[in-house]
CSV table of C-alpha atoms in Angstrom, one decimal:
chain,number,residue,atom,x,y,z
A,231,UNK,CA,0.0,0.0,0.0
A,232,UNK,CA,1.6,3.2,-1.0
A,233,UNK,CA,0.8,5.8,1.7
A,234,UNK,CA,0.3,9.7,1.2
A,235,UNK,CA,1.6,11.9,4.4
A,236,UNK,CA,-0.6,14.4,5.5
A,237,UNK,CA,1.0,17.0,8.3
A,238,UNK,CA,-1.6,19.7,10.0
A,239,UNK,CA,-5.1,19.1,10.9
A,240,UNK,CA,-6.2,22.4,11.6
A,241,UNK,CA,-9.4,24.3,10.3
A,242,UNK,CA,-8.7,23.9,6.6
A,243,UNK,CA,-6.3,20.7,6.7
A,244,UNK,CA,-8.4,18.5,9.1
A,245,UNK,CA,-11.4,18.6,6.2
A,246,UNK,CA,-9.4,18.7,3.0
A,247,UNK,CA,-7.4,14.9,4.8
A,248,UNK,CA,-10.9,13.7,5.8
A,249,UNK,CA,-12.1,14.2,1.9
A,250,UNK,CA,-8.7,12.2,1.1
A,251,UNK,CA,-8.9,9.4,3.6
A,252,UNK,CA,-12.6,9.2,2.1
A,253,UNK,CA,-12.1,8.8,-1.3
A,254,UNK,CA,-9.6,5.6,-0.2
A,255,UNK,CA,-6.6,7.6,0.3
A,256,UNK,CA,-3.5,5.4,2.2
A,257,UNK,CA,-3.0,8.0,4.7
A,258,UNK,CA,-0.7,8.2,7.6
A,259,UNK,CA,-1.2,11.8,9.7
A,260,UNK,CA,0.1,13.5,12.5
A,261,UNK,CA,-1.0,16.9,13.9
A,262,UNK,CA,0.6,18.8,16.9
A,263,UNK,CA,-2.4,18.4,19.2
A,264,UNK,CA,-3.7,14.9,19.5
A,265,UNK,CA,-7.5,15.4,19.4
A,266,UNK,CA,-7.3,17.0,15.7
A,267,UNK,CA,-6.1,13.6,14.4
A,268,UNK,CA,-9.2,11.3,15.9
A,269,UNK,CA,-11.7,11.8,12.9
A,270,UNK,CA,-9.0,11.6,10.6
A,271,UNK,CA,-8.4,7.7,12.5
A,272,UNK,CA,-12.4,7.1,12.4
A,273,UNK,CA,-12.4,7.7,8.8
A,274,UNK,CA,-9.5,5.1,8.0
A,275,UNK,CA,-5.9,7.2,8.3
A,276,UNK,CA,-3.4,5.8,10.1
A,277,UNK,CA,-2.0,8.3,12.9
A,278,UNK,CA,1.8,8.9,13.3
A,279,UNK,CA,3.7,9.2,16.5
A,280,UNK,CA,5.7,12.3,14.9
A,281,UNK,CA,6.5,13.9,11.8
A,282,UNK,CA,9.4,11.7,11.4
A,283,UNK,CA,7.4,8.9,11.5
A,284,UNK,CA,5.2,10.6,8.1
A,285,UNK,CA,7.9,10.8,6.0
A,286,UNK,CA,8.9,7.2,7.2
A,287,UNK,CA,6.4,5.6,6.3
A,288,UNK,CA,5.2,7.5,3.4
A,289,UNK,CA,6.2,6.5,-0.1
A,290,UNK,CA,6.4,9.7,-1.7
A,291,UNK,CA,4.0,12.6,-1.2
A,292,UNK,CA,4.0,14.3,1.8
A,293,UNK,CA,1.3,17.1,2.1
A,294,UNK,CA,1.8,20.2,5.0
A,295,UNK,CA,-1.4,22.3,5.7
A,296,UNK,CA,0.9,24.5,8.4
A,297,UNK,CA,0.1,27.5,9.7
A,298,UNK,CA,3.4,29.8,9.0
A,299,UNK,CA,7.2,29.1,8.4
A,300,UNK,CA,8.6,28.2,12.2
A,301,UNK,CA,5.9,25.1,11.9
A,302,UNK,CA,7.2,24.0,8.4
A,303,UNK,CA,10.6,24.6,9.2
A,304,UNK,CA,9.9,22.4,12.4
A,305,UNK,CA,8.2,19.5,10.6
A,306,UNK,CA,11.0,19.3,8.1
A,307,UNK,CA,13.6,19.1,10.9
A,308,UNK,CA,15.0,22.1,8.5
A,309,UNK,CA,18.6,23.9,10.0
A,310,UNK,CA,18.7,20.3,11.6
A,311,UNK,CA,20.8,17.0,10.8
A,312,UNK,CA,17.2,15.3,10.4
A,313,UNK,CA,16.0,17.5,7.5
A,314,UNK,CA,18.0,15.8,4.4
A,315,UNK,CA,16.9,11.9,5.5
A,316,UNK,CA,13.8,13.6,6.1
A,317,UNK,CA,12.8,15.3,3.0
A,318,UNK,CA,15.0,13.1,0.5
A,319,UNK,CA,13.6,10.6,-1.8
A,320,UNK,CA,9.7,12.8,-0.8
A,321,UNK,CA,8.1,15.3,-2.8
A,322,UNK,CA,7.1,17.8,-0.2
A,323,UNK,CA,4.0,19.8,-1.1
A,324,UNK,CA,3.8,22.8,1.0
A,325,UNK,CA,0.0,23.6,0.9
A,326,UNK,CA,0.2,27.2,3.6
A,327,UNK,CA,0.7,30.6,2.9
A,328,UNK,CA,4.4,31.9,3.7
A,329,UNK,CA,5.9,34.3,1.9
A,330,UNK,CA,7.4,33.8,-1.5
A,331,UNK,CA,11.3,34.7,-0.3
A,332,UNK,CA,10.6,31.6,1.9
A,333,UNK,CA,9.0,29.7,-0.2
A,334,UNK,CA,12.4,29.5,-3.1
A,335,UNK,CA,14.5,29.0,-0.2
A,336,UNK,CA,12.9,26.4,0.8
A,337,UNK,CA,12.5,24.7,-2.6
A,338,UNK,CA,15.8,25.0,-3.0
A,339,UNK,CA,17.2,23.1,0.1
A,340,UNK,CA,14.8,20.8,-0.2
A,341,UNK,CA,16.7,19.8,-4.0
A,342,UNK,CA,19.7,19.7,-2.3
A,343,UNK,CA,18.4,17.3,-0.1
A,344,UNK,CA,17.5,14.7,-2.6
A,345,UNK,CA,13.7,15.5,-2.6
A,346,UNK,CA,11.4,17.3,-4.9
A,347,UNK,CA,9.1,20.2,-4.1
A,348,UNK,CA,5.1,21.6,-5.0
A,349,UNK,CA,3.8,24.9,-4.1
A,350,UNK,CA,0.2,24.0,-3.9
A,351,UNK,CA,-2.1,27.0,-1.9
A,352,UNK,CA,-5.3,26.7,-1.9
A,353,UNK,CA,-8.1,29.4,-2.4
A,354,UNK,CA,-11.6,28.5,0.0
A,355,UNK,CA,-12.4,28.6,3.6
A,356,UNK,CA,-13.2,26.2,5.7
A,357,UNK,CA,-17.0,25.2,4.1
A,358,UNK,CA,-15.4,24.5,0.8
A,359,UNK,CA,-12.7,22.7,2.6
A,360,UNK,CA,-15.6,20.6,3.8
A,361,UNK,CA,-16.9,20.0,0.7
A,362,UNK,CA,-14.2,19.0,-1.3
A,363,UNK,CA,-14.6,22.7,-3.5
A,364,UNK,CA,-11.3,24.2,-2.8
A,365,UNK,CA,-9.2,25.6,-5.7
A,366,UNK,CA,-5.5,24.7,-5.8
A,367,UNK,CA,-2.7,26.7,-7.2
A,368,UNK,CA,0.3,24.0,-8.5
A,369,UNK,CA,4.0,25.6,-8.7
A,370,UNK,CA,7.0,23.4,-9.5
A,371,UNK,CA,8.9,21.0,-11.9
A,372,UNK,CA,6.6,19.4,-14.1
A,373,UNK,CA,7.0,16.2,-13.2
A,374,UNK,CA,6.4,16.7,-9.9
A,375,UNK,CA,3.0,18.4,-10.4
A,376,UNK,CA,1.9,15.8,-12.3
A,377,UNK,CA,2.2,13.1,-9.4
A,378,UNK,CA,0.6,15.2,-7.4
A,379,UNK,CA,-2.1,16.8,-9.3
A,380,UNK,CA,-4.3,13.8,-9.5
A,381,UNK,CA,-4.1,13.0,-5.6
A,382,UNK,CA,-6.0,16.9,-5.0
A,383,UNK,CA,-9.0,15.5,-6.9
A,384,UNK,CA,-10.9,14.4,-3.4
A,385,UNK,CA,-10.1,17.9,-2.5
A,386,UNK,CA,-10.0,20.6,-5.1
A,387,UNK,CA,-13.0,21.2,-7.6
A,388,UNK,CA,-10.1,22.8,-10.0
A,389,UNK,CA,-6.3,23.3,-9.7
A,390,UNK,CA,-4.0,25.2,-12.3
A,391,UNK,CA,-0.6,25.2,-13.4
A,392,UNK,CA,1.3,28.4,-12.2
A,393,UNK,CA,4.3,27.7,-13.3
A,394,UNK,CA,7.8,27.8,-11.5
A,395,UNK,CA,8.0,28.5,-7.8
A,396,UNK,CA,7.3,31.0,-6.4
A,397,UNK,CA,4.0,31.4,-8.9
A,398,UNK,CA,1.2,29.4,-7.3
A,399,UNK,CA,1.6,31.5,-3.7
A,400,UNK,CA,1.9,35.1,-5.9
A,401,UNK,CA,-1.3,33.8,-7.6
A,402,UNK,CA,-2.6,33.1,-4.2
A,403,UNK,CA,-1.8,36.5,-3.0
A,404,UNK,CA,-3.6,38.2,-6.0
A,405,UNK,CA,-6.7,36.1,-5.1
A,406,UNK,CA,-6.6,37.3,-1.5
A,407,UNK,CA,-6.4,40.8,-2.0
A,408,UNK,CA,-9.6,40.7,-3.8
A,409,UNK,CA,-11.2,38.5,-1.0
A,410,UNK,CA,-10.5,40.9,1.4
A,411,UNK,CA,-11.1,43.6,0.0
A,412,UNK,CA,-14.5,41.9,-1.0
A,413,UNK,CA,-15.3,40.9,2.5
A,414,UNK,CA,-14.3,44.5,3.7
A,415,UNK,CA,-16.5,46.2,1.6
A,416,UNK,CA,-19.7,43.7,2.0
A,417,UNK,CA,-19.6,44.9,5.7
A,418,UNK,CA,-19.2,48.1,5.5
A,419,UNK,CA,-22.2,48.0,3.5
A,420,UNK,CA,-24.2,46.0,5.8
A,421,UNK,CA,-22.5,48.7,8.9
A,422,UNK,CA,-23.7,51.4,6.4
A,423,UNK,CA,-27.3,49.9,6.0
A,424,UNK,CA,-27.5,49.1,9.8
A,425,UNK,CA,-26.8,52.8,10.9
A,426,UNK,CA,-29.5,53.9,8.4
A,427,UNK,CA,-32.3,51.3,10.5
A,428,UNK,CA,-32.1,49.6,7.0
A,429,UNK,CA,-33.2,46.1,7.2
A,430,UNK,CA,-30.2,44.0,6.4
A,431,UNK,CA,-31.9,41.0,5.6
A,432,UNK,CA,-33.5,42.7,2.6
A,433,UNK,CA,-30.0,44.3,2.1
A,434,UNK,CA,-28.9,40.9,1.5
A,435,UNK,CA,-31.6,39.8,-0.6
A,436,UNK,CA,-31.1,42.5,-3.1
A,437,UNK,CA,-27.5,41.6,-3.5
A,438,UNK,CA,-28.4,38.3,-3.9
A,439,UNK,CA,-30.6,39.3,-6.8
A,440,UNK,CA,-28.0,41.6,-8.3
A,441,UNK,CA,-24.9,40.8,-10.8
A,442,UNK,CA,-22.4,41.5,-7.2
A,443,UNK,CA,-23.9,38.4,-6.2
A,444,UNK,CA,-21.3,35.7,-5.8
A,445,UNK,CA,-20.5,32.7,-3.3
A,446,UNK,CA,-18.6,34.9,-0.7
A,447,UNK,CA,-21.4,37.0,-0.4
A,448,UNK,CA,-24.1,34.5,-0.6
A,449,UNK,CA,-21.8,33.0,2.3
A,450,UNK,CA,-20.8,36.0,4.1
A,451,UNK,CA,-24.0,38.3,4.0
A,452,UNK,CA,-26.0,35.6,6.4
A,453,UNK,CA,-23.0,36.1,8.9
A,454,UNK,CA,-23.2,39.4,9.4
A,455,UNK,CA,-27.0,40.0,9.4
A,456,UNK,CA,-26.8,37.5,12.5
A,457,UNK,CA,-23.7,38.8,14.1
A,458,UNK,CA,-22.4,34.7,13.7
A,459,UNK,CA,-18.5,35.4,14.0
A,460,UNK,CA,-18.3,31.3,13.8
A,461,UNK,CA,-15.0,31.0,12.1
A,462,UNK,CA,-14.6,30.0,8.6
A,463,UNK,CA,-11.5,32.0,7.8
A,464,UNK,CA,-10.2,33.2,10.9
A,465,UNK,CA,-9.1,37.1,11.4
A,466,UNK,CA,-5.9,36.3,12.4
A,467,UNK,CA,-5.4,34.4,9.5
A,468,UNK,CA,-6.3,37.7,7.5
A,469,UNK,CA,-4.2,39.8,8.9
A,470,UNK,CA,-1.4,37.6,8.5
A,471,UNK,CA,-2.2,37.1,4.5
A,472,UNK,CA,-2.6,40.9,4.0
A,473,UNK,CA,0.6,41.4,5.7
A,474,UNK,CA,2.0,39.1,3.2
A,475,UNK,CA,0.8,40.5,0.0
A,476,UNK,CA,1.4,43.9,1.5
A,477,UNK,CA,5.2,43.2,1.8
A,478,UNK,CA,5.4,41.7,-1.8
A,479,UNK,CA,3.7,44.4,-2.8
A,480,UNK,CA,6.4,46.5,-1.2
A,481,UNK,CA,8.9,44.8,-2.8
A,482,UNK,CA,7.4,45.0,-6.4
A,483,UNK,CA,7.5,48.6,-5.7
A,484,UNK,CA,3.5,48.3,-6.2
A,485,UNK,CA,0.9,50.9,-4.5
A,486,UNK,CA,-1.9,48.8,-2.8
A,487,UNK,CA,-4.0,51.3,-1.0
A,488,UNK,CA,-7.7,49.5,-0.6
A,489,UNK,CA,-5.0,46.3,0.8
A,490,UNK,CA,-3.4,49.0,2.8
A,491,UNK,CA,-6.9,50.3,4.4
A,492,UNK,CA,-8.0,46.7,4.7
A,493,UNK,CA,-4.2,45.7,6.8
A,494,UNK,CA,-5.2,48.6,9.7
A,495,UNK,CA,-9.0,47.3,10.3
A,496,UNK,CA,-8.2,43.8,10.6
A,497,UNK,CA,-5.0,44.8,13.0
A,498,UNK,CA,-7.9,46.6,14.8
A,499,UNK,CA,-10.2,43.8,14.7
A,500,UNK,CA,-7.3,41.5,15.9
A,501,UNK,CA,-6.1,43.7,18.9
A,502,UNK,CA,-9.7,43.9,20.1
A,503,UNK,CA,-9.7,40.4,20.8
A,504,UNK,CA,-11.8,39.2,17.4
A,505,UNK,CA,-8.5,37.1,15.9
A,506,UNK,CA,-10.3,33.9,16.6
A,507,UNK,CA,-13.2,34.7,14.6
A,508,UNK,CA,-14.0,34.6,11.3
A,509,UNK,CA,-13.4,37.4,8.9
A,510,UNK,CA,-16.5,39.4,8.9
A,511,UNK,CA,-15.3,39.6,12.1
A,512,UNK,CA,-13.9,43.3,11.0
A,513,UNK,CA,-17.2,44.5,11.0
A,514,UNK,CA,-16.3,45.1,14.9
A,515,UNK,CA,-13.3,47.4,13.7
A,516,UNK,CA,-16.1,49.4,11.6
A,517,UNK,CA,-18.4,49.6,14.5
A,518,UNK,CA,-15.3,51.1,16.7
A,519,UNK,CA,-14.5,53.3,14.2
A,520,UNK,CA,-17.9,55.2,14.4
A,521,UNK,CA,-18.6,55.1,18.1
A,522,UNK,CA,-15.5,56.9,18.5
A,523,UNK,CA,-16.0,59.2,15.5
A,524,UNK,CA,-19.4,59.9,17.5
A,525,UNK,CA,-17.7,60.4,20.8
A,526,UNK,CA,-15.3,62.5,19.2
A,527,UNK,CA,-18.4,64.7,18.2
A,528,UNK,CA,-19.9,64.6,21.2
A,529,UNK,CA,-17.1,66.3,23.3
A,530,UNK,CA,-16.6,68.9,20.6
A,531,UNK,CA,-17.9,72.4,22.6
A,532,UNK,CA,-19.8,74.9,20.4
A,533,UNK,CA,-16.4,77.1,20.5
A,534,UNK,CA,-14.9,74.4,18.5
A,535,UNK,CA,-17.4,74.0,16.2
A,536,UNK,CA,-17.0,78.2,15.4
A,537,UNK,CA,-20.3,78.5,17.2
């Protein structure tokens, strides 16, 4: 039996190993805490005692759904003696979002090594995750994309070719900035409609009848008529994407100023204590915004307003 390793079961990588294990996937997992791996055992994976144990027993592919570079770096043993018997002979697929300096470097060491490397970040939260709807962005040597297109099937309605590394995670990024911007916007107008006693429900209904209609929306616009901050794509997670993009923007010399606007509400949200919920969650960062504009007002004395 030719096993598939599959490293992180968090938010997004518990579902998207849960669709592989499913569709009859050999898989051997490990995440950091315990409990995250159980459903992955009830639906037929086999769970490892460490991540050294992954790349043991896996034959080739080795998928990492990890949450920033210290926890790839630390899976891979990389900057250790472990990390060239770990990653040689594997194709790693690094499935997060890390920047694209790291993402080269990494590609690169892991050649030296002996192993072979895939960008593949995925675009979806955790509902499409669920359903086996994400869409994956493939970066790499040809060869190795093609082993390790097929095995996405179970969980990507659509992947693309994005050429050589660092491409898949730049496409990423530009998919991101327009999700957050999106998202930004779609509250603001429900904060807008809310402050004007309009009723949000039929706010959302006329969107959905309109050509702005899409499935973020559709998805997002029932989340914030019901204050439901249940996360699908955590805040924190936001911020840490837009910082991303906003330092490769940076370095491309690029102006990003709705990305820019976006980066200090979701900082906001994220030092109010909102990073553990979902992204509409910056509708809380709007909200702050006018009450102290309004208090602001309020103290002003007639004097000051030339009265």
């Amino acid at each position: 039996m030719a096993y598939v390793g599959f490293v992180g079961a968090g938010v997004m990588g518990q579902p998207m190993a849960l669709n592989l294990a499913r569709a009859g996937t050999p898989l051997v997992v490990w995440n950091r805490t315990p409990g995250r791996s159980e459903p992955l055992r009830a639906a037929g994976a086999e769970v490892a005692a460490g991540p050294a144990e992954v790349f043991d027993r896996a034959d080739d592919v080795v998928f990492l759904m990890l949450a920033d570079e210290t926890a790839v770096d630390a899976v891979l043993g990389r900057g250790t003696p472990h990390f060239a018997a770990r990653v040689a002979g594997h194709t790693v697929v690094h499935m997060g979002t890390t920047s694209a300096e790291y993402s080269g470097a990494l590609q690169d060491d892991i050649r030296i090594a002996g192993g072979r490397y895939v960008e593949a970040p995925v675009s979806g939260s955790r509902v499409p995750a669920e359903q086996g709807k994400l869409v994956g962005m493939l970066a790499g040597d040809t060869d190795a994309v093609t082993a390790v297109r097929p095995l996405l099937a179970p969980v990507c309605q659509e992947t693309f070719d994005c050429g050589a590394v660092p491409g898949a995670l730049l496409m990423k990024f530009s998919v991101n900035l327009f999700l957050i911007t999106l998202v930004t916007g779609l509250a603001e107008a429900f904060h807008f409609a809310d402050r004007h006693g309009l009723d949000q429900r039929l706010l959302g209904d006329v969107l959905d009848a309109g050509p702005m209609a899409s499935s973020v929306s559709r998805v997002k616009a029932p989340k914030l008529v019901t204050r439901d901050f249940a996360v699908q794509a955590a805040a924190t997670d936001v911020l840490k994407n837009n910082r991303l993009i906003a330092e490769a923007a940076r370095k491309a010399g690029l102006s990003s100023p709705l990305l820019d606007v976006c980066h200090a509400l979701y900082e906001e949200t994220v030092a109010r204590g909102h990073g553990g919920e979902d992204m509409v969650a910056v509708l809380r960062a709007l909200e702050a915004r006018t009450e102290g504009a309004a208090a602001s007002r309020t103290r002003t004395t007639p004097a000051e307003n030339g009265m």
